[in-house]
Amino acid sequence: MRRPSKDPNTLAVHAGDRKKPADCTPVSTPIHTASSFFYDAVEELEEAFEERRPGSVYTRFGNPTTGAFEEQIAALENADFGQATSSGMSALHLAISAATTDRRRSIVAGNSLYGQTMAMLTKVLEPQGLEVRFADAFDPEKFEETVAEARPAAILLETITNPLLRVPDLERLVEIARRHDALTIVDATFTTPVMLRPLDLGVDLVVHSITKYIAGHGDVLGGMVLGRDELQPVVRYLARTVGAVLGPFESFLALRGAKTLPLRFERQCANARILAGELAAMEGVERVYFPGDPAHPDHEIACRLFPDGMFGAVVTFDLEGGRERALGFINGLEMAVPATSVGDVHTMALYPPMSTHRDLSPKHRQRLGIGEGIVRFSVGCEGVDDIVADVRQAVAKTIPAPVGG
Ligand SMILES: *Cc1c(COP(=O)(O)O)cnc(C)c1O
């Protein structure tokens, strides 16, 4: 406080506040909750506004805690910048908006995307005038035909699809996009920068739901868009103007969580690989979907794109007996958490027809290859023997006792 006062009202508002830290460095990034920032002279504020000097002015434009988190993930992704957003969905919305600003208002999307992404495309963006076409990303020739016809501003893909865990040939699809002057947006939530750095393959914008592996502890909702310098101005401008940015508390939690992302994710992938092998031999399990399985349709692509032995940390399987057994299995779990998410430190199980794919009719699900006995398992960091034992006992409960036995 520059002006002395004895008035308790003034003292309560100003005394002690805004003390610059002494000349020492905290070992972790403080949570800067301030919504606005000021400088010794107001001219400096103007310089900060115009980005002629580093420094924050207003938290919607940028915040030191959020900035630290953005820098952390951009470094992991080999990106020039990261823009943190309030959720994975707002990150997808931001990436699509950026890719279609001052370009053709048209997009071609892979046809087995996250349910809410499909809903955003068809129920929000299409009615607003975006031309949306879907194409089979697992049939690159057909995909290219659609791209050639639609001449989209961008194509939109996921690195591993949900819940059947298909892996599109990103290198080939990026080539197709480039040939037709389209940008490539990739939702890389399921691979994380530990397993794949799509920008290195020529992808233009990477999107993450921070909520999942990156924050990793089931206590943050957030997202991020990452890319190269060319797209930074439009992404930043849209983020600050539309305003769905990540708050400093969430940024702090995500920054803290992501410090152990490589450790957690390597452990989770290793656990998932073991579980997938065990499931394949379990009585009561009809089919296992896991890109590490040599019989998986995209196994070769996964081996080419991902580091040795890493195939993601989600395992999906079909139980014999359909819906009733699948629900019985989930209710029978004694350690895994029956919750709607992926990527947390704890193992989670989910029934897609009731959660991620609940908006689709059983017929539509069948067409996508999603049967009624399906279970999606997000493998956590627990001891793998405990995970396998929990699954084994819950599967055993779903097997009916022999009649008269
Ligand atoms: C969860 C998820 C989203 C949405 O992220 P939110 O943080 O829940 O908004 C988008 N894409 C994928 C692949 C996801 O798993």
Short mmCIF file of C-alpha atoms and ligand atoms in Angstrom, two decimals:
data_model
loop_
_atom_site.label_atom_id
_atom_site.label_comp_id
_atom_site.label_asym_id
_atom_site.label_seq_id
_atom_site.Cartn_x
_atom_site.Cartn_y
_atom_site.Cartn_z
CA MET A 1 0.00 0.00 0.00
CA ARG A 2 1.61 3.24 -1.12
CA ARG A 3 -0.65 5.63 0.81
CA PRO A 4 -0.67 5.27 4.62
CA SER A 5 -4.04 4.90 6.34
CA LYS A 6 -5.52 3.96 9.71
CA ASP A 7 -9.04 3.27 8.42
CA PRO A 8 -9.80 -0.42 9.10
CA ASN A 9 -11.80 -0.60 5.84
CA THR A 10 -8.76 0.47 3.83
CA LEU A 11 -6.40 -1.68 5.89
CA ALA A 12 -8.59 -4.77 5.46
CA VAL A 13 -8.58 -4.33 1.69
CA HIS A 14 -4.90 -3.48 1.13
CA ALA A 15 -2.63 -4.33 4.09
CA GLY A 16 -0.22 -7.21 3.48
CA ASP A 17 -1.63 -8.03 0.07
CA ARG A 18 0.35 -8.11 -3.19
CA LYS A 19 3.67 -8.50 -1.47
CA LYS A 20 6.24 -9.44 -4.08
CA PRO A 21 7.97 -12.64 -2.96
CA ALA A 22 11.40 -12.07 -1.46
CA ASP A 23 14.35 -13.02 -3.63
CA CYS A 24 13.81 -16.76 -3.30
CA THR A 25 12.22 -19.37 -5.53
CA PRO A 26 9.44 -21.70 -4.37
CA VAL A 27 10.06 -25.32 -5.40
CA SER A 28 6.63 -25.60 -6.98
CA THR A 29 4.51 -23.18 -9.01
CA PRO A 30 2.22 -21.06 -6.81
CA ILE A 31 -1.51 -20.89 -7.57
CA HIS A 32 -1.92 -17.36 -8.90
CA THR A 33 -5.61 -16.75 -8.31
CA ALA A 34 -5.47 -13.08 -9.38
CA SER A 35 -7.90 -12.23 -12.14
CA SER A 36 -5.85 -9.17 -13.14
CA PHE A 37 -2.27 -7.92 -12.87
CA PHE A 38 -0.65 -4.48 -12.75
CA TYR A 39 2.77 -2.94 -13.25
CA ASP A 40 4.75 -0.06 -11.73
CA ALA A 41 3.74 2.20 -14.62
CA VAL A 42 0.59 1.90 -16.66
CA GLU A 43 2.62 2.08 -19.89
CA GLU A 44 4.06 -1.30 -18.96
CA LEU A 45 0.55 -2.72 -18.77
CA GLU A 46 -0.02 -1.60 -22.33
CA GLU A 47 3.21 -3.30 -23.41
CA ALA A 48 2.04 -6.51 -21.72
CA PHE A 49 -1.37 -6.23 -23.42
CA GLU A 50 0.37 -5.97 -26.77
CA GLU A 51 2.73 -8.81 -25.84
CA ARG A 52 5.74 -6.55 -26.34
CA ARG A 53 6.86 -7.60 -22.84
CA PRO A 54 6.23 -10.83 -20.93
CA GLY A 55 3.67 -10.74 -18.14
CA SER A 56 0.01 -11.27 -17.43
CA VAL A 57 -2.72 -8.66 -17.62
CA TYR A 58 -5.95 -10.56 -17.13
CA THR A 59 -6.43 -14.26 -16.39
CA ARG A 60 -8.68 -14.96 -19.38
CA PHE A 61 -5.76 -13.76 -21.55
CA GLY A 62 -3.18 -15.77 -19.63
CA ASN A 63 -2.26 -16.66 -16.07
CA PRO A 64 1.16 -17.58 -14.62
CA THR A 65 -0.03 -20.90 -13.13
CA THR A 66 -1.91 -21.89 -16.29
CA GLY A 67 1.06 -20.72 -18.36
CA ALA A 68 3.39 -23.04 -16.42
CA PHE A 69 1.08 -25.98 -17.11
CA GLU A 70 0.81 -25.08 -20.81
CA GLU A 71 4.59 -24.92 -21.08
CA GLN A 72 4.95 -28.32 -19.40
CA ILE A 73 2.60 -30.14 -21.81
CA ALA A 74 3.89 -28.25 -24.87
CA ALA A 75 7.39 -29.48 -23.99
CA LEU A 76 6.15 -33.09 -23.73
CA GLU A 77 4.30 -32.77 -27.07
CA ASN A 78 7.18 -31.06 -28.86
CA ALA A 79 4.69 -28.24 -29.59
CA ASP A 80 5.37 -24.52 -30.00
CA PHE A 81 2.43 -23.69 -27.76
CA GLY A 82 -0.36 -25.14 -25.64
CA GLN A 83 -3.66 -23.44 -24.83
CA ALA A 84 -5.37 -24.86 -21.75
CA THR A 85 -9.16 -24.96 -21.79
CA SER A 86 -11.96 -25.64 -19.32
CA SER A 87 -12.60 -29.20 -20.62
CA GLY A 88 -11.64 -31.64 -23.33
CA MET A 89 -14.83 -30.72 -25.18
CA SER A 90 -13.98 -27.00 -25.14
CA ALA A 91 -10.52 -27.89 -26.46
CA LEU A 92 -12.11 -29.78 -29.38
CA HIS A 93 -14.46 -26.87 -30.04
CA LEU A 94 -11.53 -24.47 -29.98
CA ALA A 95 -9.42 -26.59 -32.35
CA ILE A 96 -12.29 -26.98 -34.84
CA SER A 97 -13.07 -23.25 -34.65
CA ALA A 98 -9.40 -22.35 -35.20
CA ALA A 99 -9.05 -24.73 -38.14
CA THR A 100 -12.13 -23.33 -39.86
CA THR A 101 -11.55 -19.62 -39.18
CA ASP A 102 -10.89 -17.75 -42.45
CA ARG A 103 -10.96 -21.09 -44.24
CA ARG A 104 -13.64 -23.30 -45.72
CA ARG A 105 -16.41 -24.03 -43.20
CA SER A 106 -16.19 -27.75 -43.69
CA ILE A 107 -14.78 -30.75 -41.84
CA VAL A 108 -14.38 -34.48 -42.48
CA ALA A 109 -14.37 -36.56 -39.30
CA GLY A 110 -13.52 -40.18 -38.63
CA ASN A 111 -16.74 -42.09 -38.03
CA SER A 112 -16.10 -43.69 -34.64
CA LEU A 113 -15.28 -40.69 -32.48
CA TYR A 114 -16.02 -40.05 -28.81
CA GLY A 115 -19.82 -39.79 -28.45
CA GLN A 116 -19.88 -36.16 -27.31
CA THR A 117 -17.58 -35.18 -30.18
CA MET A 118 -20.07 -36.69 -32.64
CA ALA A 119 -22.85 -34.84 -30.83
CA MET A 120 -20.97 -31.52 -30.97
CA LEU A 121 -20.38 -31.94 -34.70
CA THR A 122 -23.93 -32.96 -35.63
CA LYS A 123 -26.05 -31.17 -33.02
CA VAL A 124 -24.11 -27.95 -32.41
CA LEU A 125 -21.69 -27.11 -35.22
CA GLU A 126 -23.66 -28.45 -38.20
CA PRO A 127 -26.81 -26.47 -37.32
CA GLN A 128 -24.52 -23.42 -37.05
CA GLY A 129 -23.45 -23.86 -40.65
CA LEU A 130 -20.37 -26.09 -40.48
CA GLU A 131 -20.42 -28.70 -43.21
CA VAL A 132 -19.75 -32.04 -41.51
CA ARG A 133 -18.98 -35.29 -43.30
CA PHE A 134 -18.01 -38.58 -41.70
CA ALA A 135 -15.67 -41.07 -43.34
CA ASP A 136 -14.17 -44.41 -42.38
CA ALA A 137 -10.64 -43.65 -41.16
CA PHE A 138 -9.84 -47.37 -41.39
CA ASP A 139 -10.42 -47.38 -45.13
CA PRO A 140 -7.94 -44.69 -46.25
CA GLU A 141 -8.94 -44.90 -49.93
CA LYS A 142 -12.61 -44.25 -49.15
CA PHE A 143 -11.53 -41.58 -46.67
CA GLU A 144 -9.58 -39.82 -49.40
CA GLU A 145 -12.57 -39.97 -51.76
CA THR A 146 -14.69 -38.16 -49.18
CA VAL A 147 -11.94 -35.59 -48.54
CA ALA A 148 -11.51 -34.98 -52.28
CA GLU A 149 -15.26 -34.43 -52.62
CA ALA A 150 -15.81 -32.32 -49.50
CA ARG A 151 -12.60 -30.26 -49.73
CA PRO A 152 -12.71 -29.66 -45.96
CA ALA A 153 -10.72 -27.10 -43.99
CA ALA A 154 -9.70 -29.93 -41.67
CA ILE A 155 -9.99 -33.59 -40.89
CA LEU A 156 -10.65 -34.77 -37.34
CA LEU A 157 -9.38 -38.07 -35.93
CA GLU A 158 -8.64 -39.87 -32.67
CA THR A 159 -5.34 -41.68 -32.08
CA ILE A 160 -7.12 -44.66 -30.50
CA THR A 161 -10.88 -44.97 -30.82
CA ASN A 162 -13.29 -45.77 -28.07
CA PRO A 163 -14.38 -48.38 -27.05
CA LEU A 164 -13.04 -50.78 -29.73
CA LEU A 165 -9.52 -49.31 -29.61
CA ARG A 166 -8.92 -49.04 -33.35
CA VAL A 167 -5.70 -47.24 -34.36
CA PRO A 168 -5.90 -45.21 -37.58
CA ASP A 169 -2.84 -44.93 -39.80
CA LEU A 170 -2.08 -41.32 -38.88
CA GLU A 171 0.89 -40.97 -41.20
CA ARG A 172 -1.19 -41.98 -44.20
CA LEU A 173 -4.19 -39.85 -43.21
CA VAL A 174 -2.02 -36.75 -42.64
CA GLU A 175 -0.63 -37.26 -46.16
CA ILE A 176 -4.18 -37.40 -47.53
CA ALA A 177 -5.14 -34.23 -45.67
CA ARG A 178 -2.05 -32.40 -46.99
CA ARG A 179 -2.72 -33.50 -50.55
CA HIS A 180 -6.12 -31.84 -50.32
CA ASP A 181 -5.00 -28.73 -48.46
CA ALA A 182 -6.77 -29.71 -45.23
CA LEU A 183 -5.41 -29.36 -41.70
CA THR A 184 -5.35 -32.40 -39.40
CA ILE A 185 -6.80 -32.22 -35.89
CA VAL A 186 -6.16 -35.19 -33.63
CA ASP A 187 -7.72 -36.02 -30.27
CA ALA A 188 -4.78 -37.78 -28.62
CA THR A 189 -6.35 -38.28 -25.19
CA PHE A 190 -5.92 -42.07 -25.25
CA THR A 191 -2.24 -42.03 -26.27
CA THR A 192 -0.84 -39.05 -24.28
CA PRO A 193 2.47 -37.47 -25.37
CA VAL A 194 4.24 -40.41 -23.71
CA MET A 195 3.09 -42.78 -26.44
CA LEU A 196 2.71 -40.55 -29.48
CA ARG A 197 3.61 -36.99 -30.52
CA PRO A 198 1.25 -36.35 -33.43
CA LEU A 199 2.80 -32.96 -34.31
CA ASP A 200 5.99 -34.82 -35.24
CA LEU A 201 3.92 -36.77 -37.80
CA GLY A 202 2.65 -33.58 -39.43
CA VAL A 203 -0.59 -33.18 -37.49
CA ASP A 204 -1.55 -29.49 -37.15
CA LEU A 205 -3.52 -29.40 -33.89
CA VAL A 206 -3.43 -31.90 -31.02
CA VAL A 207 -6.28 -31.98 -28.52
CA HIS A 208 -6.25 -33.56 -25.08
CA SER A 209 -8.83 -34.08 -22.43
CA ILE A 210 -6.59 -33.17 -19.48
CA THR A 211 -9.25 -34.78 -17.29
CA LYS A 212 -7.89 -38.19 -18.23
CA TYR A 213 -4.24 -39.37 -18.15
CA ILE A 214 -2.53 -35.98 -18.07
CA ALA A 215 -4.04 -34.80 -14.77
CA GLY A 216 -4.53 -38.45 -13.90
CA HIS A 217 -6.10 -38.38 -10.44
CA GLY A 218 -9.79 -37.99 -11.13
CA ASP A 219 -9.98 -34.49 -9.65
CA VAL A 220 -9.72 -32.04 -12.58
CA LEU A 221 -11.79 -31.25 -15.67
CA GLY A 222 -9.70 -29.64 -18.38
CA GLY A 223 -8.42 -29.72 -21.92
CA MET A 224 -5.60 -28.44 -24.11
CA VAL A 225 -4.97 -27.55 -27.75
CA LEU A 226 -1.36 -27.77 -28.93
CA GLY A 227 0.29 -26.84 -32.19
CA ARG A 228 2.95 -25.00 -34.11
CA ASP A 229 3.51 -21.24 -34.25
CA GLU A 230 1.44 -20.73 -37.43
CA LEU A 231 -1.81 -21.54 -35.63
CA GLN A 232 -0.92 -20.00 -32.28
CA PRO A 233 -2.42 -16.52 -32.94
CA VAL A 234 -5.85 -17.81 -34.01
CA VAL A 235 -6.04 -20.38 -31.19
CA ARG A 236 -5.01 -17.85 -28.54
CA TYR A 237 -7.33 -15.19 -29.93
CA LEU A 238 -10.34 -17.51 -29.98
CA ALA A 239 -9.56 -18.88 -26.51
CA ARG A 240 -9.40 -15.46 -24.90
CA THR A 241 -12.39 -14.12 -26.83
CA VAL A 242 -14.70 -17.09 -26.29
CA GLY A 243 -13.30 -17.53 -22.79
CA ALA A 244 -13.46 -21.27 -22.03
CA VAL A 245 -9.98 -21.18 -20.46
CA LEU A 246 -8.62 -23.27 -17.58
CA GLY A 247 -8.64 -21.69 -14.12
CA PRO A 248 -5.52 -21.44 -11.95
CA PHE A 249 -6.62 -24.05 -9.36
CA GLU A 250 -7.24 -26.65 -12.07
CA SER A 251 -4.00 -25.68 -13.80
CA PHE A 252 -2.11 -26.25 -10.57
CA LEU A 253 -3.65 -29.70 -10.05
CA ALA A 254 -3.00 -30.68 -13.66
CA LEU A 255 0.61 -29.41 -13.57
CA ARG A 256 1.19 -31.36 -10.38
CA GLY A 257 -0.49 -34.49 -11.76
CA ALA A 258 1.40 -34.40 -15.05
CA LYS A 259 4.77 -34.50 -13.28
CA THR A 260 4.24 -38.26 -12.94
CA LEU A 261 2.49 -38.76 -16.31
CA PRO A 262 5.36 -40.77 -17.87
CA LEU A 263 5.70 -42.96 -14.76
CA ARG A 264 1.98 -43.55 -14.42
CA PHE A 265 1.32 -44.14 -18.08
CA GLU A 266 4.19 -46.58 -18.56
CA ARG A 267 2.93 -48.57 -15.57
CA GLN A 268 -0.67 -48.43 -16.79
CA CYS A 269 0.29 -49.60 -20.30
CA ALA A 270 2.34 -52.48 -18.88
CA ASN A 271 -0.54 -53.48 -16.58
CA ALA A 272 -3.02 -53.29 -19.48
CA ARG A 273 -0.86 -55.56 -21.62
CA ILE A 274 -0.75 -58.20 -18.90
CA LEU A 275 -4.48 -57.92 -18.21
CA ALA A 276 -5.33 -58.25 -21.92
CA GLY A 277 -3.31 -61.48 -22.09
CA GLU A 278 -5.02 -62.89 -19.00
CA LEU A 279 -8.50 -61.93 -20.23
CA ALA A 280 -7.99 -63.73 -23.53
CA ALA A 281 -7.68 -67.01 -21.63
CA MET A 282 -10.52 -66.41 -19.14
CA GLU A 283 -13.66 -68.52 -19.20
CA GLY A 284 -16.73 -66.31 -19.74
CA VAL A 285 -14.83 -63.79 -21.90
CA GLU A 286 -15.87 -63.95 -25.52
CA ARG A 287 -13.47 -61.49 -27.12
CA VAL A 288 -10.74 -59.03 -26.13
CA TYR A 289 -10.01 -55.78 -27.99
CA PHE A 290 -6.45 -54.57 -27.46
CA PRO A 291 -4.04 -53.13 -30.06
CA GLY A 292 -1.19 -55.15 -28.51
CA ASP A 293 -2.92 -58.37 -29.58
CA PRO A 294 -1.31 -59.63 -32.84
CA ALA A 295 -4.84 -60.51 -34.06
CA HIS A 296 -6.07 -56.89 -33.60
CA PRO A 297 -6.82 -55.37 -37.04
CA ASP A 298 -4.46 -52.42 -36.44
CA HIS A 299 -1.69 -54.25 -34.59
CA GLU A 300 0.92 -53.47 -37.25
CA ILE A 301 0.03 -49.78 -37.32
CA ALA A 302 0.18 -49.65 -33.52
CA CYS A 303 3.64 -51.27 -33.56
CA ARG A 304 4.83 -48.72 -36.11
CA LEU A 305 3.39 -45.64 -34.35
CA PHE A 306 3.89 -46.46 -30.67
CA PRO A 307 7.04 -47.14 -28.62
CA ASP A 308 8.02 -50.75 -28.04
CA GLY A 309 5.50 -52.64 -25.93
CA MET A 310 3.11 -49.68 -25.39
CA PHE A 311 -0.42 -50.07 -26.71
CA GLY A 312 -2.38 -47.80 -24.39
CA ALA A 313 -3.93 -48.52 -21.02
CA VAL A 314 -7.51 -49.33 -22.01
CA VAL A 315 -8.68 -52.89 -22.56
CA THR A 316 -12.16 -53.64 -23.90
CA PHE A 317 -13.80 -57.06 -23.88
CA ASP A 318 -17.07 -58.83 -24.60
CA LEU A 319 -18.58 -61.05 -21.93
CA GLU A 320 -20.66 -64.03 -22.92
CA GLY A 321 -24.32 -63.44 -22.19
CA GLY A 322 -24.73 -59.75 -23.11
CA ARG A 323 -25.98 -56.86 -21.05
CA GLU A 324 -27.00 -58.73 -17.91
CA ARG A 325 -23.59 -60.39 -17.49
CA ALA A 326 -21.72 -57.17 -18.31
CA LEU A 327 -23.64 -55.29 -15.62
CA GLY A 328 -23.19 -58.25 -13.24
CA PHE A 329 -19.43 -58.09 -13.88
CA ILE A 330 -19.23 -54.38 -13.11
CA ASN A 331 -21.32 -54.77 -9.96
CA GLY A 332 -19.11 -57.69 -8.94
CA LEU A 333 -15.83 -55.73 -9.00
CA GLU A 334 -14.29 -55.35 -5.55
CA MET A 335 -11.41 -52.96 -6.27
CA ALA A 336 -11.90 -51.35 -9.69
CA VAL A 337 -14.15 -48.29 -9.62
CA PRO A 338 -17.30 -48.43 -11.80
CA ALA A 339 -16.97 -44.81 -13.00
CA THR A 340 -17.33 -42.97 -16.30
CA SER A 341 -13.82 -41.86 -17.18
CA VAL A 342 -10.41 -43.18 -18.17
CA GLY A 343 -6.85 -42.46 -17.20
CA ASP A 344 -7.01 -42.11 -13.43
CA VAL A 345 -4.47 -43.81 -11.16
CA HIS A 346 -7.21 -46.22 -10.09
CA THR A 347 -8.62 -48.90 -12.38
CA MET A 348 -12.10 -48.12 -13.73
CA ALA A 349 -14.74 -50.13 -15.54
CA LEU A 350 -17.53 -48.75 -17.68
CA TYR A 351 -20.45 -50.13 -19.68
CA PRO A 352 -20.38 -48.17 -22.99
CA PRO A 353 -24.07 -48.69 -23.93
CA MET A 354 -24.97 -46.92 -20.66
CA SER A 355 -22.36 -44.14 -20.79
CA THR A 356 -20.14 -43.15 -23.72
CA HIS A 357 -22.53 -44.60 -26.31
CA ARG A 358 -25.88 -44.23 -24.56
CA ASP A 359 -27.25 -41.78 -27.14
CA LEU A 360 -27.04 -44.42 -29.86
CA SER A 361 -29.73 -47.03 -30.52
CA PRO A 362 -28.75 -50.71 -29.99
CA LYS A 363 -28.92 -51.08 -33.80
CA HIS A 364 -26.54 -48.17 -34.37
CA ARG A 365 -24.19 -49.60 -31.73
CA GLN A 366 -24.35 -52.99 -33.42
CA ARG A 367 -23.38 -51.33 -36.69
CA LEU A 368 -20.32 -49.84 -34.97
CA GLY A 369 -19.47 -53.31 -33.67
CA ILE A 370 -20.40 -52.51 -30.07
CA GLY A 371 -22.24 -55.51 -28.63
CA GLU A 372 -24.39 -55.64 -25.50
CA GLY A 373 -21.83 -57.67 -23.49
CA ILE A 374 -19.10 -55.05 -23.84
CA VAL A 375 -17.01 -53.69 -20.95
CA ARG A 376 -14.36 -50.96 -21.20
CA PHE A 377 -11.58 -51.21 -18.67
CA SER A 378 -9.25 -48.30 -17.88
CA VAL A 379 -6.25 -49.93 -16.23
CA GLY A 380 -4.74 -48.11 -13.27
CA CYS A 381 -1.42 -48.04 -11.43
CA GLU A 382 -2.30 -50.70 -8.83
CA GLY A 383 -0.31 -53.92 -8.55
CA VAL A 384 -1.18 -55.91 -11.66
CA ASP A 385 -1.86 -59.11 -9.68
CA ASP A 386 -4.59 -57.29 -7.76
CA ILE A 387 -6.14 -55.97 -10.99
CA VAL A 388 -6.13 -59.42 -12.63
CA ALA A 389 -7.51 -61.07 -9.47
CA ASP A 390 -10.36 -58.54 -9.25
CA VAL A 391 -11.30 -59.09 -12.90
CA ARG A 392 -11.03 -62.86 -12.53
CA GLN A 393 -13.35 -63.04 -9.54
CA ALA A 394 -15.88 -60.62 -11.12
CA VAL A 395 -15.91 -62.58 -14.41
CA ALA A 396 -16.35 -65.84 -12.45
CA LYS A 397 -19.47 -64.38 -10.79
CA THR A 398 -21.04 -63.88 -14.25
CA ILE A 399 -20.79 -67.55 -15.19
CA PRO A 400 -24.09 -69.24 -14.31
CA ALA A 401 -23.88 -72.33 -12.11
CA PRO A 402 -24.52 -75.49 -14.16
CA VAL A 403 -28.17 -76.56 -14.06
CA GLY A 404 -28.74 -79.17 -11.37
CA GLY A 405 -25.13 -78.83 -10.29
C1 LIG B 1 -13.12 -37.55 -22.10
C2 LIG B 1 -12.83 -37.35 -23.53
C3 LIG B 1 -13.17 -36.15 -24.17
C4 LIG B 1 -13.88 -35.04 -23.47
O1 LIG B 1 -13.12 -34.50 -22.44
P1 LIG B 1 -13.78 -33.74 -21.18
O2 LIG B 1 -12.59 -33.32 -20.40
O3 LIG B 1 -14.66 -34.72 -20.49
O4 LIG B 1 -14.55 -32.60 -21.73
C5 LIG B 1 -12.85 -36.02 -25.51
N1 LIG B 1 -12.22 -37.01 -26.18
C6 LIG B 1 -11.88 -38.17 -25.60
C7 LIG B 1 -11.19 -39.21 -26.40
C8 LIG B 1 -12.17 -38.38 -24.25
O5 LIG B 1 -11.85 -39.55 -23.68
#
